[in-house]
Short mmCIF file of C-alpha atoms and ligand atoms in Angstrom, two decimals:
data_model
loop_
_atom_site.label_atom_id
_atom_site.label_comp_id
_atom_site.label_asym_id
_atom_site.label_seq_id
_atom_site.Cartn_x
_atom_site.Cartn_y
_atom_site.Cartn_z
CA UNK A 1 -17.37 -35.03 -15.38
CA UNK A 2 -15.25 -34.66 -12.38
CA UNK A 3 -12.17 -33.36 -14.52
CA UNK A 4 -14.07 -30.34 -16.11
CA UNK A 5 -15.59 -29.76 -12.89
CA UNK A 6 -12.06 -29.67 -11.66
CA UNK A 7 -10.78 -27.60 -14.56
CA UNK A 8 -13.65 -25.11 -13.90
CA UNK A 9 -12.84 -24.85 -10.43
CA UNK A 10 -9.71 -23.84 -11.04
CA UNK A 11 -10.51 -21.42 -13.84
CA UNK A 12 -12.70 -19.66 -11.09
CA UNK A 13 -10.05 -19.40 -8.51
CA UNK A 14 -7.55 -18.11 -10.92
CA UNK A 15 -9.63 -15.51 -12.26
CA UNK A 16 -10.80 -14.34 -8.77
CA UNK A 17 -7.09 -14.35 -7.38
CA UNK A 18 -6.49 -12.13 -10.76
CA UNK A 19 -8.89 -9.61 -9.75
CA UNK A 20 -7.44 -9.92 -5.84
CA UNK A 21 -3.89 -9.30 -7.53
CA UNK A 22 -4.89 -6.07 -9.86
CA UNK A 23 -6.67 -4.86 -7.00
CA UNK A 24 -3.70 -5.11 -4.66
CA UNK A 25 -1.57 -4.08 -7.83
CA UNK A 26 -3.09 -0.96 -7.89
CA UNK A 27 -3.55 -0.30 -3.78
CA UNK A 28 0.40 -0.79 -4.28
CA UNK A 29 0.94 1.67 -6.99
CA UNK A 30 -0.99 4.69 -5.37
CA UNK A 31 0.20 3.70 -1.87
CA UNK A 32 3.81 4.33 -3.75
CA UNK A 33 3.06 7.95 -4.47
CA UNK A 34 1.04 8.73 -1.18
CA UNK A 35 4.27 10.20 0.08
CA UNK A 36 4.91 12.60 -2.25
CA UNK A 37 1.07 13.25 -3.08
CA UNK A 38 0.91 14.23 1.11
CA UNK A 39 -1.79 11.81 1.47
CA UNK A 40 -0.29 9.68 4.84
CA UNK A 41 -1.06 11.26 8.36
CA UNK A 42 -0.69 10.34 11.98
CA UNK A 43 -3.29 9.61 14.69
CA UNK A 44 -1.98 9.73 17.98
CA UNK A 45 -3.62 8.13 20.53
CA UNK A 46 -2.89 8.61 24.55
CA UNK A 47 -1.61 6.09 26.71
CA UNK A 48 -2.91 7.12 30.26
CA UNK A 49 -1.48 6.27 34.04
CA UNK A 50 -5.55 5.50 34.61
CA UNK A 51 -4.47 5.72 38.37
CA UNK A 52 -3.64 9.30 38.30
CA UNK A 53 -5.66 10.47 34.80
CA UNK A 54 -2.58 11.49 33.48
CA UNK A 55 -1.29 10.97 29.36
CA UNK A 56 2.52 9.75 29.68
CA UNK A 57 2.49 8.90 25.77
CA UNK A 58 1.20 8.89 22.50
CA UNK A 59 1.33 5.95 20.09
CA UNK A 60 1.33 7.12 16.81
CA UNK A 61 -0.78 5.31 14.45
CA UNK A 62 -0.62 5.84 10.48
CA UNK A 63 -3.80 6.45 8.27
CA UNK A 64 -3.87 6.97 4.58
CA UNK A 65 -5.98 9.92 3.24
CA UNK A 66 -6.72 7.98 0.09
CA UNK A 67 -8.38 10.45 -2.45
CA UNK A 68 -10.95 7.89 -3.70
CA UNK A 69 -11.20 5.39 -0.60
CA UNK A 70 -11.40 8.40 2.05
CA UNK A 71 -9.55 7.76 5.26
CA UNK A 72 -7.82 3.95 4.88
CA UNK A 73 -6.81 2.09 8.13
CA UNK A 74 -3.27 0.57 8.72
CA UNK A 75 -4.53 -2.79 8.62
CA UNK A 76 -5.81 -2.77 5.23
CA UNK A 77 -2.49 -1.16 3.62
CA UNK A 78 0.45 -2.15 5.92
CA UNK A 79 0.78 -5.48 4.33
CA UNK A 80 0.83 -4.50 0.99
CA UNK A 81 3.87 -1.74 2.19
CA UNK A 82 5.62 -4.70 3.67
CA UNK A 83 5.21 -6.92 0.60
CA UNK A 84 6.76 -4.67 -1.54
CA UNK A 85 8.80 -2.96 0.48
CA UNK A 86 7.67 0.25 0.97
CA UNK A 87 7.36 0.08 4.71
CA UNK A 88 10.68 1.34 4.38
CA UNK A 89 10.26 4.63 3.02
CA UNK A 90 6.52 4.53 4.44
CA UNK A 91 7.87 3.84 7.96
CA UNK A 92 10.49 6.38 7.88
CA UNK A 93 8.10 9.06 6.77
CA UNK A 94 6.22 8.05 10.10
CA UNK A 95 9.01 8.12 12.03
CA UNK A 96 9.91 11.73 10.86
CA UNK A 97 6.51 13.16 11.56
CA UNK A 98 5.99 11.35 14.94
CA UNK A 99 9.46 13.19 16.15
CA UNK A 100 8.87 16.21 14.54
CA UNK A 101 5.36 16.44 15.68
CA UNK A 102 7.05 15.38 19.26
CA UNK A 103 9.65 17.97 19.19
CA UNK A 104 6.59 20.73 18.53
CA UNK A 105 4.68 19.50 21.67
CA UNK A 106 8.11 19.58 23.62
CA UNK A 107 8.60 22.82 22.44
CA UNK A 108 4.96 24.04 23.25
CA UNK A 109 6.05 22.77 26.57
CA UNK A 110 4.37 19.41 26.90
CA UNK A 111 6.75 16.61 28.23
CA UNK A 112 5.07 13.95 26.39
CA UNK A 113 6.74 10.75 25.22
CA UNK A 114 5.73 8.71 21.57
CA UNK A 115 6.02 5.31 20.42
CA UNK A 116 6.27 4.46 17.01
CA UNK A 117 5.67 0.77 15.47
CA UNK A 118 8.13 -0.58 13.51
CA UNK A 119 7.90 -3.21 11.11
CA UNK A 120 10.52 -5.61 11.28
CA UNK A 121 11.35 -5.45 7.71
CA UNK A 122 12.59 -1.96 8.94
CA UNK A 123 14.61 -3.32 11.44
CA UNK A 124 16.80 -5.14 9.04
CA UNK A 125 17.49 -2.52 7.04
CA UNK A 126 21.15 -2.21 7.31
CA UNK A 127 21.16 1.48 7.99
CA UNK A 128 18.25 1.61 10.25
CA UNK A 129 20.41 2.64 13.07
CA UNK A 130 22.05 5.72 11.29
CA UNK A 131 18.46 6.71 9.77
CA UNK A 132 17.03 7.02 13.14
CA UNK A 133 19.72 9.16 14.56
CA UNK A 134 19.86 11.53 11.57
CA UNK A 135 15.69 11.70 12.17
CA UNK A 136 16.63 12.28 16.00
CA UNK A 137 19.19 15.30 15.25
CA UNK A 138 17.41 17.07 12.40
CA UNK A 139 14.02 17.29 14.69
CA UNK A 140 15.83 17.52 17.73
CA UNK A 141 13.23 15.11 19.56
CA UNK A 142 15.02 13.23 22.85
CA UNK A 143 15.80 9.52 22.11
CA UNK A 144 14.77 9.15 25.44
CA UNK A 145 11.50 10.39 24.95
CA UNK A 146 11.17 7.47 21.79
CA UNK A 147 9.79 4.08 22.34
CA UNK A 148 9.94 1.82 19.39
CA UNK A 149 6.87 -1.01 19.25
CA UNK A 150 7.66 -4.76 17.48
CA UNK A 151 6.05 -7.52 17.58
CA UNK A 152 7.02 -11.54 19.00
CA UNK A 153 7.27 -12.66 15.49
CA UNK A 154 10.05 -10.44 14.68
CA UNK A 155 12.33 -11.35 17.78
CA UNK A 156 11.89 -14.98 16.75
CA UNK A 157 12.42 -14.55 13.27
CA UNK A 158 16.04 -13.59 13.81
CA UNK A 159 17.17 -13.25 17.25
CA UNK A 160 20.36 -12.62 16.91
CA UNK A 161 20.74 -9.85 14.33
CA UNK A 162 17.26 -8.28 16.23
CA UNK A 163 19.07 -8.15 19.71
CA UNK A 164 22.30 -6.47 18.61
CA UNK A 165 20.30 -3.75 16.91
CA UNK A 166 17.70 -3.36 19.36
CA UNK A 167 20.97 -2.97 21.74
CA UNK A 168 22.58 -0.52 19.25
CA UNK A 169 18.94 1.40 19.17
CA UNK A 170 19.24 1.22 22.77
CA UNK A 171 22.38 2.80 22.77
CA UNK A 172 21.33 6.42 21.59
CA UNK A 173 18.37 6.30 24.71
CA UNK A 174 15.56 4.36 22.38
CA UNK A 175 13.32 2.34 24.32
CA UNK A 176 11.79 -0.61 23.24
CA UNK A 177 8.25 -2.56 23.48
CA UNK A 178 6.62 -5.49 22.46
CA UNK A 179 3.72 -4.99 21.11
CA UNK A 180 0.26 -7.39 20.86
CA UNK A 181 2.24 -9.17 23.64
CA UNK A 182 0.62 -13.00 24.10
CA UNK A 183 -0.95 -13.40 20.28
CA UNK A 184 2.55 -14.20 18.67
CA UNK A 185 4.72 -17.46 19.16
CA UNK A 186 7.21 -15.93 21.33
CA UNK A 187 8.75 -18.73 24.03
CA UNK A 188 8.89 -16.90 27.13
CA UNK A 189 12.46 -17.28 28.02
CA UNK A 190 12.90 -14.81 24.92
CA UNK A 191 11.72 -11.80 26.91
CA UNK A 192 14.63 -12.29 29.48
CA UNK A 193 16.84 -11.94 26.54
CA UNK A 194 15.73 -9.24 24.49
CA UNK A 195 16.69 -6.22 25.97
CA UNK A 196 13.27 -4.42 26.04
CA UNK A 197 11.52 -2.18 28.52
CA UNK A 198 7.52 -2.50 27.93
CA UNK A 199 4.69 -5.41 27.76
CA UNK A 200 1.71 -4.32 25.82
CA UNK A 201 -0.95 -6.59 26.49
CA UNK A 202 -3.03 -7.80 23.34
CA UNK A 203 -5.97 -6.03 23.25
CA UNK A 204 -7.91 -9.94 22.47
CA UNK A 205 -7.29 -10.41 26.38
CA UNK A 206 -8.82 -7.53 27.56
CA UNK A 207 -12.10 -8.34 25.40
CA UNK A 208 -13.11 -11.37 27.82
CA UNK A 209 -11.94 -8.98 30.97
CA UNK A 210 -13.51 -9.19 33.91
CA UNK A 211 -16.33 -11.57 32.97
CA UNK A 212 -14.41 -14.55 30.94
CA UNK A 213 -12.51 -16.09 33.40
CA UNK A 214 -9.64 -17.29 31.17
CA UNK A 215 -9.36 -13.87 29.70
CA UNK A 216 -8.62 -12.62 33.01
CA UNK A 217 -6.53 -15.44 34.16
CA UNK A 218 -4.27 -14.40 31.17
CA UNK A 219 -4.30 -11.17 31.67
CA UNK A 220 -3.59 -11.20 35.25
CA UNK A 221 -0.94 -13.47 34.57
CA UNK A 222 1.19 -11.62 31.69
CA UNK A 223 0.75 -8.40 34.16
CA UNK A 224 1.99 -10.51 37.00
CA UNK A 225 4.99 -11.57 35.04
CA UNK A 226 5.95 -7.87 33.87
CA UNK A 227 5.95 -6.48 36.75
CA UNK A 228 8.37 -9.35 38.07
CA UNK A 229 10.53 -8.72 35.47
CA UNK A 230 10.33 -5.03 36.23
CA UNK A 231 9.22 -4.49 32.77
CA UNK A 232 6.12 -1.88 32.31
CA UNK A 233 2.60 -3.32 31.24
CA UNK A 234 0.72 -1.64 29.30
CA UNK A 235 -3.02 -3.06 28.59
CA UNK A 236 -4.45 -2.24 25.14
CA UNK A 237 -7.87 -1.81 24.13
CA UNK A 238 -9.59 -0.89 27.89
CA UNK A 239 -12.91 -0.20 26.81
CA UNK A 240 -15.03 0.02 29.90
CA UNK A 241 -14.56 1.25 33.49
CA UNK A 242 -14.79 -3.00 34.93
CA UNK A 243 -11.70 -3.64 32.52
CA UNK A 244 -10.22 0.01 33.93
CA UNK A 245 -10.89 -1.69 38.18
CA UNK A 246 -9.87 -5.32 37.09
CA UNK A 247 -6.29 -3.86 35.55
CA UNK A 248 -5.96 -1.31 38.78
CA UNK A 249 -6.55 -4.19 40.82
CA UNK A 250 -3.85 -6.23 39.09
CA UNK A 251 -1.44 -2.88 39.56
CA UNK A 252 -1.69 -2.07 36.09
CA UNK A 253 -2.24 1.50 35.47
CA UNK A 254 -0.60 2.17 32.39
CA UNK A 255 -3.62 1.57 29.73
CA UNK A 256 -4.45 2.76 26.36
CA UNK A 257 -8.40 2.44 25.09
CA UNK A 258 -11.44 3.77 23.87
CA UNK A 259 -12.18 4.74 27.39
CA UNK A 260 -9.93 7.18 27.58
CA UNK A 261 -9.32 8.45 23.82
CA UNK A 262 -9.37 7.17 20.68
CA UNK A 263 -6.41 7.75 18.08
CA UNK A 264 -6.96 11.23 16.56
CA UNK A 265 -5.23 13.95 14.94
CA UNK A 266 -2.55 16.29 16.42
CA UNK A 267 -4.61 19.25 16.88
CA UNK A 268 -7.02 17.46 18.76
CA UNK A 269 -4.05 15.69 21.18
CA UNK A 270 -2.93 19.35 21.97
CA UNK A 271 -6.28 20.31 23.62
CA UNK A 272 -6.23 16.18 25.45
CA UNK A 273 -2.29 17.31 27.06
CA UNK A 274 -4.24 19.77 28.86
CA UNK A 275 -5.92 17.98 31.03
CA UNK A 276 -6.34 14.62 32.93
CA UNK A 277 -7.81 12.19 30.29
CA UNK A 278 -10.90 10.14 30.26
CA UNK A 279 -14.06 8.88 32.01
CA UNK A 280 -12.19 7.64 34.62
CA UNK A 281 -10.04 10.17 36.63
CA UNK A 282 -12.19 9.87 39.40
CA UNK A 283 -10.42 6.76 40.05
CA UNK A 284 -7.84 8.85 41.01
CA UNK A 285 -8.75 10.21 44.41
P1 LIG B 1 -1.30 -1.64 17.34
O1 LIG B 1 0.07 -1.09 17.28
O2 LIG B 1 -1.55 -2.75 18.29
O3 LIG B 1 -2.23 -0.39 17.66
C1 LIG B 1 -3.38 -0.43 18.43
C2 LIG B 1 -4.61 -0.57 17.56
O4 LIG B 1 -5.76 -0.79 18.40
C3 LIG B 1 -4.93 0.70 16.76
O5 LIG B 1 -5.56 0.30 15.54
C4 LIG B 1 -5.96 1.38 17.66
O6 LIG B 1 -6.81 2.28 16.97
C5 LIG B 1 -6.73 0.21 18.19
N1 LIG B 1 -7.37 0.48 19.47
C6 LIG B 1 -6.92 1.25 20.46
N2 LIG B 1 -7.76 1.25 21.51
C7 LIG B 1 -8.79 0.46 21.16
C8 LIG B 1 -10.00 0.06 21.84
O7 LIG B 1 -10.29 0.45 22.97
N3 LIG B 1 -10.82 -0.78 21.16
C9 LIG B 1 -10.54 -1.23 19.90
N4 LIG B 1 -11.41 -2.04 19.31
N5 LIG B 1 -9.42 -0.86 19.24
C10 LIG B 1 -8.54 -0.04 19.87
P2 LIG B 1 -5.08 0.90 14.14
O8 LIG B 1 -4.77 2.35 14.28
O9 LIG B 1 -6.10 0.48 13.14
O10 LIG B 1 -3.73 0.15 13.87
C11 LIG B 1 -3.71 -1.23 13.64
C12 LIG B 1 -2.31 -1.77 13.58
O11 LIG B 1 -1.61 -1.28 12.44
C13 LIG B 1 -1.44 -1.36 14.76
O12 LIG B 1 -1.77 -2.15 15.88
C14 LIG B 1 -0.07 -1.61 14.21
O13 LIG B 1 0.26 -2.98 14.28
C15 LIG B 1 -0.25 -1.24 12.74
N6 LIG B 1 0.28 0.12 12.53
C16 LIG B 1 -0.31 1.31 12.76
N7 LIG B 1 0.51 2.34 12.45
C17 LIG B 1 1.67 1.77 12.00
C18 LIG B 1 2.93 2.29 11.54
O14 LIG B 1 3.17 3.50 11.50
N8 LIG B 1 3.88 1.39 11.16
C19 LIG B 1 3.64 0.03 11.23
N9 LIG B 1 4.62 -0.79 10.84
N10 LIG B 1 2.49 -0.49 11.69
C20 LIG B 1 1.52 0.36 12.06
MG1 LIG B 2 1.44 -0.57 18.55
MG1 LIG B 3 -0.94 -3.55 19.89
MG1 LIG B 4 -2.65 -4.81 17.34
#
């Protein structure tokens, strides 16, 4: 009958969504001690001025050294840390190691620049403000040298209260960028509000570049629009050299891909700052 069918039906759902809760139960409850346990790290991954081959930043990008699950994405844990809250803690852990990790390269005389995401549930935290200038003093890394990456959602969420500490961010030299710029639901008018310096364009654009024709169009358009609100584009996930031309053409240089590095370890950065970056530096003659 219909009902038991029903009943069963449910009885399978329930049990599965059990198993998806233990599971993410206990993903939460290591992912609590991977701080202290020393199993979080940072990949840092260039973004390149493809018109001269030179790095002018590093994003860093978090991975999680898990000790049964081997090396665990962002994607697969940063929702569970923002669920439960331990994007806090998480994301000022990364925030430490990114400046402190800056502050070596500075020292080792590289004048590099990092961004950092942020999660907005970080940037209501009511002391955010005073636990990023205690992270800037103890490593001694320039603000100026800091670019902080959020998302659309989070300036819609709560405009108000995400302005005024963006501005007081802003305040000690922090620069700011919107990140996976065109996927959220961001009006436009929003971005001559917010006080921010960067467009990142959403890597999902670039994937249709130069063949799809509304890919392009959209991508041509959002770098058109940066550059005449004298805000810098930056175009994630170039891949090939036709996406490298097409975004030259546009007079987009700044770009951050697989075609000139992948995110990787600090080490491995050091011997990158060397040198021009990339399959394309011929482009720059
Ligand atoms: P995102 O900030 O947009 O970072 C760029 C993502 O695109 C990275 O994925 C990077 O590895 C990937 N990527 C870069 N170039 C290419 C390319 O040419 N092709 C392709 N297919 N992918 C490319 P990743 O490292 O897996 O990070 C995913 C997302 O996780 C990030 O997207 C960011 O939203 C979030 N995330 C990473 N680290 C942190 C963190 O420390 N805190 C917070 N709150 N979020 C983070
Ligand atoms: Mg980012
Ligand atoms: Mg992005
Ligand atoms: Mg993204």
């Amino acid at each position: 009958r219909a009902k038991d069918a029903g009943k069963n039906t449910y009885q399978f759902f329930s049990e599965q969504m059990n198993i998806h809760s233990l599971q993410q139960l206990a993903l939460e409850s290591s992912l609590r001690s991977s701080i202290e346990r020393e199993e979080l790290l940072l990949h840092y991954q260039p973004i390149v001025d493809a018109k001269v081959g030179r790095i002018t930043a590093l994003e860093a990008l978090l991975r999680w050294q898990h000790p049964d699950m081997g090396l665990v994405g962002p994607m697969q844990f940063i929702p569970i840390a923002e669920e439960s809250g331990l994007i806090v803690p998480i994301g000022h852990w990364v925030l430490q190691t990114a400046c402190q990790q800056g502050q070596a390269w500075h020292q080792a005389g590289y004048d590099i620049a990092l961004t950092v995401n942020l999660s907005p549930r970080q940037l209501i935290e009511p002391d955010i403000v005073a636990s990023i200038e205690d992270i800037l003093s103890k490593t001694g890394f320039p603000a100026e040298y800091l670019t902080l990456e959020i998302t659309e959602d989070l300036m819609m969420s709560n405009p108000e209260e995400t302005v005024e500490r963006i501005e007081d961010l802003r305040q000690l030299g922090i620069k700011f960028a919107v990140d996976d710029f065109g996927t959220g639901y961001s009006s436009l008018s929003y971005l001559k509000k917010f006080p921010i310096d960067t467009l990142k364009v959403d890597r999902s654009f670039l994937q249709g570049v130069p063949d799809d024709s509304d890919d392009s169009a959209i991508t041509s358009a959002i770098v058109a629009m940066g550059k005449n609100l004298r805000l810098n584009v930056i175009a994630e996930g170039v891949e090939t050299s036709e996406q490298c031309d097409f975004l030259l053409k546009q007079g987009c240089r700044l770009m951050q891909g697989y075609a000139f590095a992948k995110p990787q370890p600090a080490e491995e950065v050091s011997s990158l700052l060397d040198g021009t970056v990339g399959t394309f530096q011929v482009l720059a003659s």
